[in-house]
Coordinates of C-alpha atoms in Angstrom, one line a residue:
M5 CA 81.1 -67.3 157.6
E6 CA 83.4 -67.8 154.4
F7 CA 87.1 -67.4 154.9
D8 CA 87.1 -64.4 152.6
D9 CA 84.3 -62.8 154.4
V10 CA 86.1 -63.1 157.7
I11 CA 89.3 -61.5 156.4
L12 CA 87.7 -58.7 154.3
G13 CA 84.9 -58.1 157.0
R14 CA 87.0 -57.9 160.2
R15 CA 87.9 -54.6 161.7
S16 CA 89.2 -53.4 165.1
I17 CA 86.3 -52.9 167.6
R18 CA 86.7 -50.3 170.1
G19 CA 83.2 -50.1 171.7
Y20 CA 81.5 -53.1 173.2
K21 CA 78.2 -54.2 174.6
P22 CA 78.4 -55.1 178.3
D23 CA 77.0 -58.7 177.6
P24 CA 79.3 -61.4 179.0
V25 CA 81.1 -63.9 176.6
P26 CA 80.6 -67.7 177.4
R27 CA 83.9 -69.2 178.5
K28 CA 83.1 -72.2 176.2
L29 CA 82.9 -69.9 173.2
I30 CA 86.4 -68.4 174.1
E31 CA 87.8 -71.9 174.5
E32 CA 86.5 -72.7 171.0
I33 CA 88.1 -69.6 169.6
L34 CA 91.5 -70.3 171.4
T35 CA 91.4 -73.9 170.0
L36 CA 91.1 -72.6 166.6
A37 CA 93.8 -69.9 167.0
M38 CA 96.3 -72.4 168.3
R39 CA 96.2 -74.0 164.8
A40 CA 98.5 -71.0 163.9
P41 CA 102.0 -72.0 162.7
S42 CA 105.0 -71.6 164.9
S43 CA 108.8 -71.9 164.5
M44 CA 109.6 -75.6 164.6
N45 CA 106.3 -76.2 166.5
T46 CA 107.5 -74.4 169.5
Q47 CA 104.1 -73.1 170.3
P48 CA 105.4 -70.5 172.8
W49 CA 102.1 -68.7 173.6
H50 CA 100.0 -68.7 176.7
F51 CA 96.8 -66.9 177.3
H52 CA 95.4 -65.3 180.4
V53 CA 91.7 -64.6 179.8
L54 CA 90.2 -62.1 182.2
T55 CA 86.7 -60.8 182.8
G56 CA 84.7 -59.3 185.7
A57 CA 86.4 -58.0 188.9
P58 CA 90.0 -59.0 188.0
L59 CA 89.8 -57.2 184.7
D60 CA 88.2 -54.1 186.5
R61 CA 91.3 -54.1 188.8
I62 CA 93.6 -54.0 185.8
R63 CA 91.6 -51.2 184.3
A64 CA 91.7 -49.2 187.5
G65 CA 95.3 -49.8 188.0
N66 CA 96.4 -49.0 184.5
T67 CA 94.3 -45.7 184.5
E68 CA 95.6 -44.6 188.0
R69 CA 99.3 -45.2 187.2
N70 CA 99.0 -43.4 183.9
L71 CA 97.3 -40.4 185.3
A72 CA 100.0 -40.2 188.1
G73 CA 102.6 -40.1 185.5
I74 CA 104.3 -43.4 186.3
P75 CA 106.5 -44.5 183.4
H76 CA 105.3 -47.1 181.1
S77 CA 106.7 -50.6 181.6
R78 CA 106.0 -52.7 178.5
E79 CA 107.9 -56.0 178.6
F80 CA 108.6 -56.0 174.8
R81 CA 110.8 -53.7 172.7
T82 CA 108.9 -50.9 171.0
G83 CA 111.7 -49.5 169.1
E84 CA 111.9 -45.8 167.9
A85 CA 108.9 -43.7 167.4
F86 CA 107.3 -44.1 163.9
A87 CA 108.5 -41.8 161.1
G88 CA 107.9 -41.4 157.4
V89 CA 105.2 -43.4 155.8
H90 CA 104.6 -45.5 159.0
R91 CA 103.9 -42.3 160.9
E92 CA 101.7 -41.1 158.1
R93 CA 99.6 -44.3 158.4
Q94 CA 99.4 -44.0 162.2
I95 CA 98.1 -40.4 161.7
A96 CA 95.7 -41.3 159.0
V97 CA 93.9 -43.9 161.1
A98 CA 93.9 -41.6 164.1
K99 CA 92.2 -39.0 161.9
Q100 CA 89.5 -41.5 160.8
L101 CA 88.8 -42.5 164.4
F102 CA 88.8 -38.9 165.7
A103 CA 86.5 -37.9 162.9
A104 CA 84.2 -40.8 163.5
M105 CA 84.1 -39.9 167.3
G106 CA 83.7 -36.2 166.6
I107 CA 86.9 -35.3 168.7
A108 CA 88.3 -32.0 167.5
R109 CA 92.1 -31.5 167.2
E110 CA 92.1 -28.8 170.0
D111 CA 89.8 -30.9 172.4
A112 CA 92.6 -32.1 174.7
A113 CA 90.1 -33.6 177.4
A114 CA 88.3 -35.8 174.7
R115 CA 91.6 -36.9 173.3
Q116 CA 93.0 -38.0 176.7
D117 CA 89.7 -39.8 177.4
W118 CA 90.3 -41.6 174.0
V119 CA 93.7 -42.6 175.2
L120 CA 92.4 -43.8 178.6
R121 CA 90.0 -46.1 176.8
G122 CA 92.9 -48.1 175.7
F123 CA 94.2 -48.4 179.3
R124 CA 90.7 -49.7 180.3
Q125 CA 90.8 -52.4 177.6
F126 CA 88.3 -50.2 175.6
D127 CA 85.6 -51.3 178.4
A128 CA 85.4 -54.7 176.8
P129 CA 83.9 -57.5 178.9
V130 CA 86.9 -59.8 178.1
C131 CA 90.7 -59.3 177.8
V132 CA 93.1 -61.9 176.5
I133 CA 96.7 -61.2 177.7
I134 CA 99.2 -63.0 175.4
T135 CA 102.4 -64.1 177.0
Y136 CA 105.4 -66.3 175.9
D137 CA 107.9 -68.6 177.7
R138 CA 110.7 -66.4 179.1
V139 CA 113.2 -69.1 178.2
L140 CA 112.7 -68.1 174.6
A141 CA 113.3 -64.4 175.2
G142 CA 115.8 -63.0 172.6
S143 CA 114.4 -65.1 169.8
D144 CA 112.8 -63.1 167.1
D145 CA 110.9 -66.2 166.0
T146 CA 108.8 -66.0 169.3
P147 CA 107.1 -62.8 169.0
F148 CA 106.6 -63.6 165.3
D149 CA 104.7 -66.7 166.3
C150 CA 102.8 -64.8 168.9
G151 CA 101.7 -62.5 166.2
A152 CA 100.5 -65.5 164.1
V153 CA 98.3 -66.8 166.9
T154 CA 97.0 -63.4 167.6
N155 CA 95.9 -63.0 163.9
C156 CA 94.2 -66.3 164.1
L157 CA 92.5 -65.5 167.4
V158 CA 90.9 -62.2 166.3
N159 CA 89.6 -63.8 163.0
A160 CA 88.2 -66.7 164.8
A161 CA 86.5 -64.4 167.1
W162 CA 85.1 -62.4 164.2
S163 CA 83.7 -65.6 162.6
R164 CA 81.6 -66.1 165.7
G165 CA 80.3 -62.6 165.9
L166 CA 82.7 -61.2 168.5
G167 CA 84.9 -58.3 168.0
C168 CA 88.4 -57.7 169.0
V169 CA 91.1 -54.9 169.1
I170 CA 94.8 -55.7 169.7
N171 CA 96.3 -53.1 171.9
S172 CA 99.5 -52.3 173.8
Q173 CA 98.0 -49.6 176.1
G174 CA 96.4 -52.2 178.2
I175 CA 99.7 -53.8 179.1
M176 CA 101.8 -50.7 179.4
Q177 CA 101.7 -50.9 183.2
S178 CA 102.9 -54.4 183.4
P179 CA 103.2 -54.8 187.2
V180 CA 99.4 -54.1 187.4
V181 CA 98.7 -56.7 184.7
R182 CA 101.0 -59.3 186.1
E183 CA 99.5 -58.9 189.7
H184 CA 95.8 -59.1 188.7
A185 CA 96.1 -61.7 186.0
G186 CA 98.3 -64.0 188.2
I187 CA 101.0 -64.1 185.5
P188 CA 104.1 -66.1 186.5
D189 CA 107.6 -64.9 186.4
D190 CA 108.5 -67.4 183.7
Q191 CA 106.3 -65.6 181.2
V192 CA 106.9 -62.3 179.1
I193 CA 103.8 -60.1 178.6
M194 CA 103.5 -59.7 174.9
K195 CA 100.1 -58.0 173.9
A196 CA 96.6 -57.5 175.1
I197 CA 93.4 -58.2 173.1
A198 CA 90.1 -56.7 174.0
M199 CA 87.1 -58.9 173.1
G200 CA 83.3 -58.8 173.2
W201 CA 80.1 -58.3 171.4
P202 CA 80.5 -55.2 169.1
D203 CA 78.3 -52.2 170.0
E204 CA 77.2 -51.1 166.4
T205 CA 76.1 -47.8 167.7
F206 CA 79.8 -46.9 168.6
P207 CA 80.9 -44.7 165.9
A208 CA 84.5 -45.8 165.9
N209 CA 83.5 -49.3 165.1
A210 CA 82.5 -48.3 161.6
V211 CA 86.1 -47.2 160.7
V212 CA 87.9 -49.5 158.3
S213 CA 91.6 -48.6 158.2
E214 CA 93.0 -48.3 154.7
R215 CA 95.5 -50.9 153.3
K216 CA 98.2 -50.5 150.9
S217 CA 97.9 -52.3 147.5
V218 CA 99.6 -55.6 146.6
S219 CA 101.6 -53.7 144.0
E220 CA 103.0 -51.5 146.8
A221 CA 103.8 -54.4 149.2
A222 CA 104.9 -57.3 146.9
V223 CA 107.7 -57.8 144.3
F224 CA 107.1 -60.8 141.9
I225 CA 110.3 -62.4 140.4
G226 CA 110.4 -65.0 137.7
F227 CA 106.7 -64.9 136.8
D228 CA 105.5 -64.7 133.3
E229 CA 103.7 -61.3 132.6

């Protein structure tokens, strides 16, 4: 697959076939992903790749704690709730997804089930937990670098026919994730990536989120017109 085709074709996948993903294919994807740049070559990232029973235990623990009202315990800062144009973009993609899934605004049960899908890692056969070395906590470069490797990972997966969605819901209950993924204390849990073979019959998988234009995002200085 050509590079442009990967970048322009990739989309977030929220519905998966149950088919297993070979370990060797995931290792190949990670090898490519780790060519991502990092600050002064620190390479702070680590990956805990789960499937089968351990992943199912995380799904169950996340769901049970969420339904029980246990407060979220992400290990990275989320900041204030989105407002202004950022909130508008969040709402816009939610509307796209709910429309694709036929979830009405007043259907509270369907909306909650959609949220719980995130806690279940979207029922994907594989979940990749990205962590970074705790000794680097407090450095803004480190989460930036983890974002870079995550971007490379999802694009490498797409180039090989696999879909992904980057999500935070899957790690909101960090004690559950840490226990069943065997994540040591010297690691900070950063993000989760659901991964698997896309189910093309799942309506939300057809959603392509809108992007702002280059003219909105970029300022060019010193260039001839």
